[in-house]
Structure formats: C-alpha cells, structure tokens
Amino acid sequence: MARRYWNINLEEMLEAGVHFGHGTRKWNPRMAPYISAKRKGIHITNLTRTARFLSEACDLLFDAASKRKQFLIVGTKNKAADSVARAAIRARCHYVNKKWLGGMLTNWPTTETRLHKFRDLRTEQKTGGLNRLPKRDAAMLKRQLSRLQTYLGGIKYMTRLPDIVIIVDQQEEYTALRECITLGIPTICLIDTNCDPDLADISIPANDDAIASIRLILNKLVVAICEGRSSYIRNP
Amino acid sequence: MAATTAAAAALSSLSFLSPNPPISFLFPKSTKPFFLSGSFRSLSLSLAPPRAKASDIDTAFFDDLDPEEEVVFDPPTPPEGFTPPPAFDDGPDETEDDIAAAYEELYGPAYSGVSVLGNDVFVMDSKVKKTSAFGKVKKEKVRDGFEERVVQVRRVTKVVKGGKQLHFRAVVVVGDKQGQVGVGVGKAKEVIGAVQKSAVNARRNIVTIPMTKYLTFPHRSEGDYGAATVMLRPAAPGTGVIAGGAVRIVLEMAGVENALGKQLGSKNALNNARATVVAVQKMKQFREVAQERGIPMEELWK
C-alpha cells in the first residue's frame, strides 16, 4: 500500500488537545505502549504513535475508497454527534449519530425491514398520503417517521453491510464494536487511555472527549475517503 | 504496517467471496486472516455472515512492539503546491438536493424514498423475500451440501400465570462428510420450526476436523463443555465409529470413519455434542506440530 502525505502536523494535534488522555486511575494497562507521560493526574498519549496510526488508517481508507467500499461512521456522544453527521455527509458515507440500536449489523435483515418501512413512510409523505388519513393515524405515522429518521437517517443509503466501520469512542460504542468483531468487519477506532487497543483493527490513540480532537481526526479520515473516491473516478 | 497490508489484502478479497482456510497457526509474521472467518461457506444464498473466530486473532502484532522504542514519525514529503483541503465544517454549504444527488450517484436510491437522478425508488423491493406469501413459504431444502441430523428434540416448558407454555428445543448436527461439522440449538413452538432454527444456528458455528487419510483422528484428546467430558481416540481402519448418542452423530456427520469415543461426565446430549467439538478443536495435525516445533515429522512418529 502506498504511503501518501496526509498533512498530519504534530503541532496541530497538540493545539487540538489530541494528546490528553483520561484520568490516571481509569487507564487500561494495555494502553501502556501508547502512553508517554503522566501530567497532573492525566495520561498523555504519545503523539508520534498517534500520527503513525492515523496515517496508516488514512492509507487504508484511501485504498478502500478507491476500490469502492462502503464505510460507516459511528459516533453517538452528544458532543460529537453533529460533527459525525457533517463529516459523513461530506465524505458521502453512512453514519450513525444517535443511539446505536443493538443488532443493527448482526440483525441486518430486521434493520432492512425497518428501512423498508422508513422508505414507504417517506414516499407516502411526499405523495401526500398522510393528509388523507384521520388525524390520529397521521400523527402516529409522523411520529414513527421522525423516530426512524433520527435513528436510521444516516444509513438510509446502505444496501448491504459496510466494509469498514469507523468508531469514535470505544467505551461508548462497545456494542457496535462487538458486532463488527463477530461479523469480521475491519474497524478503525479512536482509542483513549481507558480503552482496549486490541479489539479494533486499527486503533488510533487520541482524545475522545474534546470536540476539537474528534474533528481533527475525522477531518483527516474524511479527506482520505474523498481523495480515494476521486482517484477511483480517474481510473475505474 | 503489517496491519494495513493485511487489511488491504483482506479488503481486496472482500470484493469476491472466497473460502479462506484459517492459517493463523503459521508463522507469526504472516498476514492476519481474521477479517475472514474460516467457515466462510460462500454461496450467494447463504444467510450466515462471515464470522471471525477466536483462533483467527493474531496477537503477534504487539510481540515486537517495544514500549521504550523511539517511534519516529516520518511522513512522506508533501507534494509541491500542496494546500490543505478545507475541513468538513467550513467549505460551501451543500443543499439537500446536492447531497441526495451525490449519495444516489454512489449507492443508488436505496431506502431514501426520493430519487433525484431519476432512478427507480423501489429498487430495494426485489431484494425482499416474499414473506407475505399465502400459505407456506417454500424454503429451499437443499443448502450448500450440508446434511442435517437431529440429535434430540425435547419439549420444554415455561410456567407462567396462565399455565404452561410449551416449546420444542431441537439439537441438530450439521455436516458434510468431509470434515466440517456444526452443532446448533433452536427453540420454537413447533418441532419443524425448531429444527430449522437449530440448523441455521449450526451453520453459523462450523468447525473443521483434522483427519488423517484413513479417516480417523491424529491423536487422542479430551474435551469438556459444562459437566460433559468426552474422550476421543483414533482407531485402525475398519473399526467404525464406536461412540454413544450425540458423540456418534457428530463424528458421523464429520465423515470420521474410525474412532472411539466415550462420554465420561454428564449424559446431556447437547453438552456432549459441544464437548466433542471442543475436543476436536484441540487436535492438531502432525504437519502443524512439526512446523511449529521445527522438527521433521519422522521425529513425531517415534
């Protein structure tokens, strides 16, 4: 796999606060290779390792995107939900930014049923079918529609299981990570000092609390995906 | 880098379904096959998704990772005239139509219900199986060459306020006679439904049995699951399978012709079936052991 230049500056990462970890008491000892220092009761991650992993992840995404693979970005923290949605829309990938429903991937046929229902409700809404029903029924359907929109809005273009899944916080999205592991889907995960680096396939030790750090990492990954897509168009 | 090269290799083979035997026991620096599971029975009708197995985990990645090592981050030089691309937040705001068009170009209209580019909105309907057919839906009987045999069907009861709720629990062993077996359980209100569910379950956990050319085991082994212990021993050709109940069925469906087996602990059929699977997973071929230990196979035969 060719290594490309991804504009990863260590100074940029320091500014965004990517190197801060969680408190010392909450650490996972498996993160020991990635922790460089302890300052004021907080672990500091080794930024060179982060940069290396980040560039490797970007290379992987570039290659996958140039082979027309499908991606899924999962991030349900309230702080990060908005940026996850925007990043995914920008990169034209699927995303989950509200609660990750259990079994979304492992129980894919059932999720597909829900997506069918979502699609039918939307077409009915477009053609005005909801106005012909009595008010109570229309209200119920509208509620269902809004519910499906919040939970499944990001995956409405997903026709089959994704090929790579990007997870923003491992502690928060543990169920999603477990599902990907059982299905054998490669994952890229943002790891903090209290997470397990062996679970995901490529784990990027970074700060998952600060919005700036999540945005920075998502930005790099999204840029990689976009470039990969455009390189596909040039030589199909 | 080993991670990403392996990931790229795995991805390139993700694009076409291909059976990939687990080779994780080989040299520690080999490519990591844990993205594809060994039991990747790949027919387009197969519903079982590829499962990663515990034996596929390659933890050798961190063996030569030295925590004290000075990691140098040396990115390739930026190309000339490189301007950093805009972040996803700044950058022109796209209208909904633009976004929908871009997505549709990539994925087709899928489940969005709107079609900006003029594709058929109901394109996903053809993929739905006809579950609302009148009468019984004919399920395909013949599936990927696996034979099913029912080990045990029991009637189990759940007592609720209104009375007893009866279900049937079926234990089924699925196997081709070439060395692949799987044990599954399923519960349903009807026997047939339970048998079908357990067959689906069994196809999800399939193991490969190491066999010699005389269709017997390489060596003896014991396995336990719960309170059931099973001892398996190889036998000379012509012996046949000498084992009781669940163990016999598992060995027969695997294609083993000559073996001895004994249920040492509990006599529970399901646990014994699972214990045989455990016992069989512990077995190694002579070739593997010779390679791991780095000695010729003749040494092992002494």
Coordinates of C-alpha atoms in Angstrom, one line a residue:
Chain A
M1 CA 0.0 0.0 0.0
A2 CA 1.5 3.3 -1.0
R3 CA 2.0 5.8 1.8
R4 CA 0.7 9.2 0.9
Y5 CA 1.0 12.6 2.5
W6 CA -1.9 13.4 4.8
N7 CA -0.9 16.7 6.3
I8 CA -0.6 15.4 9.8
N9 CA 1.1 18.0 11.9
L10 CA 2.1 17.3 15.4
E11 CA 1.6 20.9 16.3
E12 CA -1.9 20.9 15.0
M13 CA -2.7 17.9 17.1
L14 CA -1.2 19.5 20.2
E15 CA -3.4 22.5 19.7
A16 CA -6.5 20.4 19.4
G17 CA -5.6 18.5 22.5
V18 CA -5.4 15.1 20.9
H19 CA -2.7 14.1 23.4
F20 CA -4.8 14.3 26.5
G21 CA -6.0 11.1 27.9
H22 CA -8.4 10.3 30.8
G23 CA -7.5 10.3 34.4
T24 CA -4.7 8.2 35.7
R25 CA -7.0 5.9 37.7
K26 CA -9.1 4.9 34.8
W27 CA -6.5 3.7 32.5
N28 CA -6.4 0.3 30.7
P29 CA -2.9 -1.2 31.2
R30 CA -2.9 -2.4 27.6
M31 CA -2.5 1.2 26.6
A32 CA 0.9 1.3 28.2
P33 CA 2.8 1.3 24.8
Y34 CA 0.9 4.4 23.7
I35 CA 1.2 6.5 26.9
S36 CA 4.2 8.7 27.1
A37 CA 3.8 10.6 30.3
K38 CA 1.6 11.4 33.3
R39 CA 0.8 15.0 34.0
K40 CA -1.4 16.4 36.7
G41 CA -3.2 13.1 37.1
I42 CA -3.9 12.7 33.4
H43 CA -2.2 10.4 31.0
I44 CA -0.6 11.9 27.9
T45 CA -0.5 9.8 24.8
N46 CA 2.5 9.5 22.5
L47 CA 1.7 11.7 19.6
T48 CA 4.2 10.2 17.2
R49 CA 2.4 6.8 17.6
T50 CA -0.9 8.5 17.0
A51 CA 0.4 10.2 13.9
R52 CA 1.7 6.9 12.6
F53 CA -1.6 5.1 13.2
L54 CA -3.5 8.0 11.8
S55 CA -1.5 8.0 8.6
E56 CA -1.9 4.2 8.3
A57 CA -5.6 4.5 8.8
C58 CA -5.8 7.2 6.1
D59 CA -3.8 5.0 3.7
L60 CA -6.2 2.2 4.3
L61 CA -9.3 4.4 3.8
F62 CA -7.8 5.8 0.6
D63 CA -7.2 2.3 -0.8
A64 CA -10.6 1.1 0.3
A65 CA -12.4 4.1 -1.2
S66 CA -10.6 3.7 -4.5
K67 CA -12.0 0.2 -4.5
R68 CA -15.5 1.4 -4.0
K69 CA -16.0 0.1 -0.5
Q70 CA -18.7 1.3 1.8
F71 CA -17.9 3.0 5.1
L72 CA -19.9 3.6 8.3
I73 CA -19.0 6.2 10.9
V74 CA -20.4 5.6 14.3
G75 CA -20.4 8.3 17.0
T76 CA -23.2 8.7 19.5
K77 CA -21.7 11.1 22.1
N78 CA -23.9 14.2 22.2
K79 CA -20.8 16.4 21.8
A80 CA -19.6 14.6 18.7
A81 CA -23.0 13.7 17.1
D82 CA -23.2 16.8 15.0
S83 CA -19.7 16.7 13.6
V84 CA -20.0 13.0 12.9
A85 CA -23.1 13.7 10.8
R86 CA -21.4 16.5 8.9
A87 CA -18.2 14.6 8.3
A88 CA -20.1 11.6 7.0
I89 CA -22.2 13.7 4.7
R90 CA -19.1 15.4 3.4
A91 CA -17.4 12.1 2.7
R92 CA -20.6 10.5 1.4
C93 CA -20.6 7.7 3.9
H94 CA -23.2 6.2 6.1
Y95 CA -23.3 7.3 9.7
V96 CA -25.0 6.6 13.0
N97 CA -25.1 9.5 15.3
K98 CA -28.0 8.8 17.6
K99 CA -28.2 5.7 19.6
W100 CA -26.7 2.6 18.0
L101 CA -29.6 0.1 18.0
G102 CA -28.5 -3.3 19.1
G103 CA -28.2 -5.7 16.3
M104 CA -28.1 -3.1 13.5
L105 CA -25.4 -5.1 11.7
T106 CA -25.8 -8.6 13.2
N107 CA -29.5 -8.5 12.7
W108 CA -29.3 -6.9 9.4
P109 CA -32.5 -8.4 7.9
T110 CA -34.6 -6.8 10.6
T111 CA -32.8 -3.5 10.1
E112 CA -33.6 -3.8 6.4
T113 CA -37.3 -4.3 7.3
R114 CA -37.2 -1.0 9.3
L115 CA -35.5 0.7 6.4
H116 CA -38.2 -0.5 4.0
K117 CA -40.8 0.9 6.4
F118 CA -38.9 4.2 6.5
R119 CA -38.8 4.4 2.8
D120 CA -42.5 3.7 2.5
L121 CA -43.4 6.3 5.0
R122 CA -41.3 8.8 3.2
T123 CA -42.8 8.1 -0.1
E124 CA -46.2 8.4 1.4
Q125 CA -45.3 11.7 3.0
K126 CA -44.0 13.0 -0.4
T127 CA -47.2 12.0 -2.2
G128 CA -49.4 13.5 0.5
G129 CA -50.9 10.2 1.6
L130 CA -50.7 11.3 5.2
N131 CA -53.2 14.0 4.7
R132 CA -55.9 11.6 3.6
L133 CA -55.8 9.7 6.8
P134 CA -57.6 10.6 10.0
K135 CA -55.6 12.9 12.2
R136 CA -54.7 10.3 14.8
D137 CA -53.3 7.9 12.3
A138 CA -51.4 10.6 10.6
A139 CA -49.9 11.8 13.8
M140 CA -48.8 8.2 14.7
L141 CA -47.2 7.8 11.3
K142 CA -45.5 11.1 11.5
R143 CA -44.1 10.1 14.9
Q144 CA -42.8 6.8 13.5
L145 CA -41.3 8.7 10.6
S146 CA -39.4 11.1 12.8
R147 CA -38.2 8.3 15.0
L148 CA -36.9 6.3 12.1
Q149 CA -35.3 9.5 10.7
T150 CA -33.3 10.1 13.9
Y151 CA -32.1 6.5 14.3
L152 CA -31.8 5.3 10.7
G153 CA -31.4 8.6 8.9
G154 CA -27.7 8.1 8.3
I155 CA -27.9 4.6 7.0
K156 CA -30.8 5.0 4.6
Y157 CA -28.5 4.6 1.6
M158 CA -27.0 1.4 3.0
T159 CA -27.8 -1.6 0.9
R160 CA -25.6 -4.2 2.5
L161 CA -23.2 -4.5 5.4
P162 CA -20.4 -1.9 5.3
D163 CA -16.9 -2.8 4.6
I164 CA -15.1 -0.6 7.1
V165 CA -16.5 0.9 10.2
I166 CA -15.1 4.0 11.9
I167 CA -15.9 4.3 15.6
V168 CA -15.4 7.4 17.5
D169 CA -15.4 6.4 21.1
Q170 CA -14.8 2.8 22.0
Q171 CA -16.3 2.9 25.5
E172 CA -19.4 4.5 24.3
E173 CA -19.9 2.3 21.2
Y174 CA -18.9 -1.0 22.7
T175 CA -21.9 -2.8 21.3
A176 CA -21.1 -1.6 17.8
L177 CA -17.5 -2.7 18.1
R178 CA -18.6 -6.1 19.3
E179 CA -21.0 -6.5 16.4
C180 CA -18.3 -5.7 13.9
I181 CA -15.9 -8.2 15.5
T182 CA -18.5 -11.0 15.3
L183 CA -19.1 -10.2 11.7
G184 CA -15.5 -9.8 10.9
I185 CA -15.7 -6.3 9.6
P186 CA -12.5 -4.3 9.9
T187 CA -12.8 -1.3 12.3
I188 CA -10.9 1.9 12.8
C189 CA -11.4 3.1 16.4
L190 CA -10.4 6.2 18.3
I191 CA -8.9 4.9 21.5
D192 CA -8.5 6.7 24.7
T193 CA -6.4 5.7 27.7
N194 CA -9.2 3.8 29.2
C195 CA -9.9 1.6 26.1
D196 CA -8.6 -1.7 24.8
P197 CA -6.4 -1.3 21.7
D198 CA -6.6 -5.0 20.8
L199 CA -10.3 -5.0 19.9
A200 CA -10.3 -2.8 16.9
D201 CA -8.2 -3.5 13.8
I202 CA -6.6 -0.1 13.6
S203 CA -6.8 1.8 16.9
I204 CA -5.8 5.5 16.9
P205 CA -4.8 6.6 20.4
A206 CA -6.4 10.0 20.7
N207 CA -8.6 12.1 23.0
D208 CA -12.3 11.3 22.6
D209 CA -13.6 14.0 24.9
A210 CA -12.6 17.1 23.2
I211 CA -14.6 18.1 20.1
A212 CA -11.6 19.7 18.5
S213 CA -9.6 16.4 18.6
I214 CA -12.5 14.4 17.2
R215 CA -13.0 16.9 14.5
L216 CA -9.3 16.9 13.6
I217 CA -9.1 13.1 13.3
L218 CA -12.4 12.9 11.4
N219 CA -11.2 15.5 9.1
K220 CA -8.2 13.6 8.1
L221 CA -10.1 10.4 7.6
V222 CA -12.8 12.2 5.6
V223 CA -10.1 13.8 3.4
A224 CA -8.6 10.3 2.8
I225 CA -12.0 8.9 1.8
C226 CA -12.8 11.8 -0.6
E227 CA -9.4 11.5 -2.2
G228 CA -9.8 7.8 -2.6
R229 CA -13.1 8.2 -4.3
S230 CA -11.8 10.8 -6.7
S231 CA -8.9 8.6 -7.6
Y232 CA -11.4 5.8 -8.5
I233 CA -13.2 8.0 -10.9
R234 CA -10.0 8.8 -12.8
N235 CA -9.2 5.2 -13.4
P236 CA -12.1 2.8 -12.9
Chain B
M1 CA 2.4 -1.5 8.6
A2 CA 1.6 -5.2 8.9
A3 CA -1.9 -4.2 10.0
T4 CA -2.7 -2.2 6.9
T5 CA -1.1 -4.5 4.4
A6 CA -3.1 -7.3 5.9
A7 CA -6.1 -5.1 5.9
A8 CA -5.6 -4.2 2.3
A9 CA -5.2 -7.9 1.4
A10 CA -8.3 -8.7 3.3
L11 CA -10.2 -6.0 1.6
S12 CA -9.1 -6.9 -1.8
S13 CA -10.5 -10.4 -1.2
L14 CA -13.6 -9.0 0.4
S15 CA -14.7 -7.9 -3.0
F16 CA -15.3 -11.5 -4.1
L17 CA -16.4 -14.2 -1.7
S18 CA -13.8 -16.9 -1.4
P19 CA -13.2 -19.6 1.1
N20 CA -10.2 -18.9 3.2
P21 CA -8.8 -21.6 5.4
P22 CA -7.5 -20.4 8.7
I23 CA -3.8 -20.2 8.6
S24 CA -3.3 -18.3 11.8
F25 CA -1.2 -21.1 13.3
L26 CA 1.5 -20.5 10.8
F27 CA 4.5 -18.1 11.2
P28 CA 3.7 -15.2 13.5
K29 CA 4.5 -12.6 10.9
S30 CA 2.0 -13.9 8.4
T31 CA -0.9 -11.8 7.1
K32 CA -3.7 -11.7 9.5
P33 CA -6.7 -13.6 8.2
F34 CA -9.0 -12.6 11.0
F35 CA -11.2 -10.5 8.8
L36 CA -12.4 -13.5 7.0
S37 CA -13.5 -16.5 9.0
G38 CA -12.5 -20.0 8.2
S39 CA -16.1 -21.1 8.0
F40 CA -16.9 -18.8 5.1
R41 CA -19.3 -21.1 3.2
S42 CA -19.8 -18.8 0.3
L43 CA -22.9 -19.3 -1.7
S44 CA -24.9 -16.3 -2.7
L45 CA -27.9 -17.8 -1.0
S46 CA -26.2 -18.3 2.3
L47 CA -27.5 -16.1 5.1
A48 CA -24.8 -16.7 7.6
P49 CA -22.5 -13.7 7.7
P50 CA -18.8 -14.3 7.9
R51 CA -17.8 -14.8 11.5
A52 CA -14.4 -14.2 12.9
K53 CA -13.1 -17.0 15.1
A54 CA -11.0 -16.8 18.2
S55 CA -8.3 -18.8 16.5
D56 CA -8.1 -16.1 13.9
I57 CA -6.9 -13.5 16.4
D58 CA -3.3 -12.7 15.7
T59 CA -1.8 -11.1 18.8
A60 CA 1.7 -11.3 17.4
F61 CA 1.4 -7.8 16.3
F62 CA 2.5 -6.5 19.6
D63 CA 5.2 -9.0 20.2
D64 CA 7.9 -6.9 18.7
L65 CA 6.4 -3.6 19.8
D66 CA 8.8 -2.2 22.2
P67 CA 7.3 0.4 24.6
E68 CA 10.6 2.1 25.1
E69 CA 11.4 2.2 21.4
E70 CA 11.8 5.7 19.9
V71 CA 9.0 5.9 17.4
V72 CA 9.8 8.2 14.6
F73 CA 7.0 9.7 12.6
D74 CA 8.4 10.4 9.1
P75 CA 5.6 11.2 6.7
P76 CA 6.4 11.3 3.0
T77 CA 7.2 14.8 1.8
P78 CA 4.2 16.9 0.8
P79 CA 3.8 17.2 -3.0
E80 CA 4.6 20.5 -4.5
G81 CA 1.9 23.1 -4.2
F82 CA 0.1 21.2 -1.5
T83 CA -2.7 23.2 0.1
P84 CA -4.5 21.6 3.0
P85 CA -8.1 20.8 1.9
P86 CA -10.9 22.5 3.8
A87 CA -12.3 20.9 6.9
F88 CA -15.7 19.4 6.6
D89 CA -17.3 22.2 8.6
D90 CA -16.0 25.1 6.6
G91 CA -16.5 24.7 2.9
P92 CA -19.5 25.6 0.9
D93 CA -22.8 24.5 2.4
E94 CA -24.5 22.0 0.2
T95 CA -28.1 22.0 -0.5
E96 CA -30.1 18.9 0.4
D97 CA -30.6 18.1 -3.3
D98 CA -26.8 18.2 -3.9
I99 CA -26.3 15.8 -1.0
A100 CA -29.0 13.5 -2.2
A101 CA -27.7 13.5 -5.7
A102 CA -24.2 12.7 -4.6
Y103 CA -25.4 9.8 -2.4
E104 CA -27.6 8.5 -5.1
E105 CA -24.7 8.5 -7.6
L106 CA -22.7 6.4 -5.2
Y107 CA -25.3 4.0 -3.8
G108 CA -28.4 4.2 -5.9
P109 CA -31.6 5.4 -4.3
A110 CA -31.7 2.6 -1.7
Y111 CA -34.1 3.4 1.1
S112 CA -34.3 7.1 0.8
G113 CA -37.6 7.3 -0.9
V114 CA -36.6 10.1 -3.1
S115 CA -34.8 9.9 -6.4
V116 CA -33.1 13.0 -7.6
L117 CA -31.4 11.3 -10.6
G118 CA -34.4 9.5 -11.8
N119 CA -33.7 6.0 -10.6
D120 CA -36.4 3.7 -9.5
V121 CA -37.3 4.5 -5.9
F122 CA -38.5 0.9 -5.2
V123 CA -35.3 -0.8 -6.3
M124 CA -34.8 -2.5 -3.0
D125 CA -38.2 -4.3 -3.1
S126 CA -36.9 -7.0 -5.3
K127 CA -34.4 -7.9 -2.6
V128 CA -37.1 -8.6 -0.1
K129 CA -38.0 -12.2 0.3
K130 CA -41.7 -12.9 -0.1
T131 CA -42.6 -13.4 3.5
S132 CA -46.2 -12.5 3.0
A133 CA -47.0 -15.3 0.6
F134 CA -50.2 -17.1 1.2
G135 CA -49.8 -20.5 2.8
K136 CA -46.4 -21.9 3.5
V137 CA -43.4 -20.3 2.1
K138 CA -41.3 -22.9 0.4
K139 CA -37.8 -22.7 1.9
E140 CA -35.0 -24.1 -0.1
K141 CA -34.3 -27.6 1.2
V142 CA -31.0 -28.2 -0.4
R143 CA -28.4 -25.9 1.0
D144 CA -24.7 -25.9 0.4
G145 CA -24.1 -29.6 0.7
F146 CA -24.6 -29.9 4.4
E147 CA -26.5 -32.8 5.8
E148 CA -28.6 -32.3 9.0
R149 CA -29.2 -34.8 11.6
V150 CA -31.4 -34.2 14.7
V151 CA -29.8 -35.3 17.9
Q152 CA -32.5 -34.6 20.3
V153 CA -35.9 -32.9 20.4
R154 CA -37.2 -32.1 23.8
R155 CA -40.4 -30.5 24.9
V156 CA -39.5 -27.7 27.4
T157 CA -42.0 -25.7 29.5
K158 CA -42.1 -22.2 30.8
V159 CA -44.6 -21.8 33.6
V160 CA -46.5 -18.5 33.5
K161 CA -49.5 -17.2 35.4
G162 CA -51.9 -18.5 32.8
G163 CA -50.5 -22.0 32.7
K164 CA -47.6 -23.8 31.0
Q165 CA -46.1 -22.6 27.7
L166 CA -44.7 -25.4 25.7
H167 CA -41.8 -25.1 23.3
F168 CA -39.7 -27.6 21.5
R169 CA -36.0 -27.5 21.7
A170 CA -34.1 -29.2 18.9
V171 CA -30.4 -30.0 18.8
V172 CA -29.1 -30.6 15.3
V173 CA -25.7 -31.5 14.0
V174 CA -24.9 -30.3 10.5
G175 CA -22.1 -31.6 8.5
D176 CA -20.7 -32.5 5.1
K177 CA -18.9 -35.8 5.4
Q178 CA -15.6 -34.1 4.5
G179 CA -14.5 -32.8 7.9
Q180 CA -16.8 -29.9 8.6
V181 CA -19.4 -30.1 11.4
G182 CA -21.5 -27.8 13.4
V183 CA -23.8 -28.2 16.4
G184 CA -26.8 -25.9 16.8
V185 CA -29.8 -25.5 19.1
G186 CA -33.1 -23.9 18.3
K187 CA -36.4 -23.4 20.1
A188 CA -39.8 -22.9 18.6
K189 CA -43.4 -23.8 19.2
E190 CA -43.4 -26.4 16.5
V191 CA -40.9 -29.2 16.1
I192 CA -40.2 -28.4 12.4
G193 CA -39.6 -24.7 13.2
A194 CA -37.2 -25.6 16.0
V195 CA -35.3 -28.0 13.7
Q196 CA -34.9 -25.3 11.1
K197 CA -33.7 -22.7 13.6
S198 CA -31.2 -25.1 15.0
A199 CA -29.9 -25.9 11.5
V200 CA -29.4 -22.2 10.9
N201 CA -27.6 -21.9 14.2
A202 CA -25.5 -24.9 13.4
R203 CA -24.3 -23.5 10.1
R204 CA -23.0 -20.5 12.0
N205 CA -20.6 -22.4 14.1
I206 CA -18.8 -24.8 11.9
V207 CA -15.5 -26.4 12.8
T208 CA -13.0 -28.3 10.7
I209 CA -11.8 -31.6 12.0
P210 CA -8.2 -32.6 11.4
M211 CA -8.3 -36.1 9.9
T212 CA -5.7 -38.5 8.6
K213 CA -6.1 -40.2 5.3
Y214 CA -7.6 -43.3 7.0
L215 CA -10.4 -41.0 8.1
T216 CA -9.5 -41.0 11.8
F217 CA -8.0 -38.6 14.3
P218 CA -4.3 -37.8 14.5
H219 CA -4.2 -38.4 18.3
R220 CA -6.5 -38.8 21.3
S221 CA -8.0 -35.9 23.1
E222 CA -10.4 -34.9 25.7
G223 CA -12.8 -32.1 25.7
D224 CA -15.4 -30.7 28.1
Y225 CA -18.3 -28.4 28.0
G226 CA -20.3 -27.8 31.1
A227 CA -20.4 -31.1 33.0
A228 CA -19.9 -33.3 30.0
T229 CA -16.5 -34.7 29.3
V230 CA -15.8 -36.6 26.1
M231 CA -12.7 -38.7 25.3
L232 CA -11.9 -39.3 21.7
R233 CA -9.4 -41.8 20.4
P234 CA -8.2 -42.7 16.9
A235 CA -8.7 -46.3 15.7
A236 CA -7.4 -48.5 13.0
P237 CA -9.3 -48.6 9.7
G238 CA -12.2 -51.0 9.7
T239 CA -13.2 -50.2 13.3
G240 CA -16.1 -47.9 12.5
V241 CA -17.4 -45.2 14.9
I242 CA -17.7 -46.7 18.4
A243 CA -19.3 -44.0 20.5
G244 CA -22.7 -43.3 22.0
G245 CA -25.5 -41.0 21.2
A246 CA -24.6 -37.4 20.5
V247 CA -20.9 -38.1 20.1
R248 CA -21.5 -40.7 17.4
I249 CA -23.7 -38.4 15.4
V250 CA -21.2 -35.6 15.5
L251 CA -18.4 -37.9 14.3
E252 CA -20.5 -39.5 11.6
M253 CA -21.5 -36.1 10.2
A254 CA -17.9 -35.1 10.2
G255 CA -17.0 -38.0 8.0
V256 CA -14.8 -39.7 10.5
E257 CA -14.9 -43.5 9.8
N258 CA -12.9 -45.0 12.6
A259 CA -12.9 -43.6 16.1
L260 CA -13.5 -44.4 19.7
G261 CA -15.4 -42.0 21.9
K262 CA -16.7 -42.1 25.4
Q263 CA -18.9 -39.8 27.4
L264 CA -17.2 -39.5 30.7
G265 CA -19.2 -36.9 32.5
S266 CA -22.8 -35.9 32.2
K267 CA -25.0 -37.6 29.6
N268 CA -26.7 -34.4 28.4
A269 CA -26.8 -34.7 24.6
L270 CA -26.3 -31.0 23.7
N271 CA -23.4 -30.6 26.1
N272 CA -21.8 -33.8 24.8
A273 CA -22.1 -32.7 21.3
R274 CA -20.4 -29.4 22.2
A275 CA -17.8 -31.2 24.1
T276 CA -16.9 -33.3 21.1
V277 CA -16.5 -30.2 19.1
V278 CA -14.2 -28.8 21.8
A279 CA -12.2 -32.0 21.9
V280 CA -11.8 -31.9 18.1
Q281 CA -10.7 -28.3 18.1
K282 CA -7.9 -29.1 20.4
M283 CA -6.4 -31.6 18.0
K284 CA -3.5 -30.7 15.7
Q285 CA -2.3 -32.3 12.6
F286 CA 1.2 -33.8 12.6
R287 CA 2.2 -31.4 9.9
E288 CA 1.3 -28.4 12.0
V289 CA 3.1 -29.6 15.1
A290 CA 6.2 -30.4 13.0
Q291 CA 6.2 -26.9 11.6
E292 CA 5.6 -25.2 14.9
R293 CA 8.4 -27.1 16.6
G294 CA 10.7 -27.0 13.7
I295 CA 11.4 -30.7 13.6
P296 CA 10.7 -33.2 10.8
M297 CA 7.6 -35.4 11.1
E298 CA 9.6 -38.5 11.5
E299 CA 10.6 -37.4 15.0
L300 CA 6.9 -37.2 16.0
W301 CA 6.2 -40.7 14.8
K302 CA 8.8 -42.2 17.1

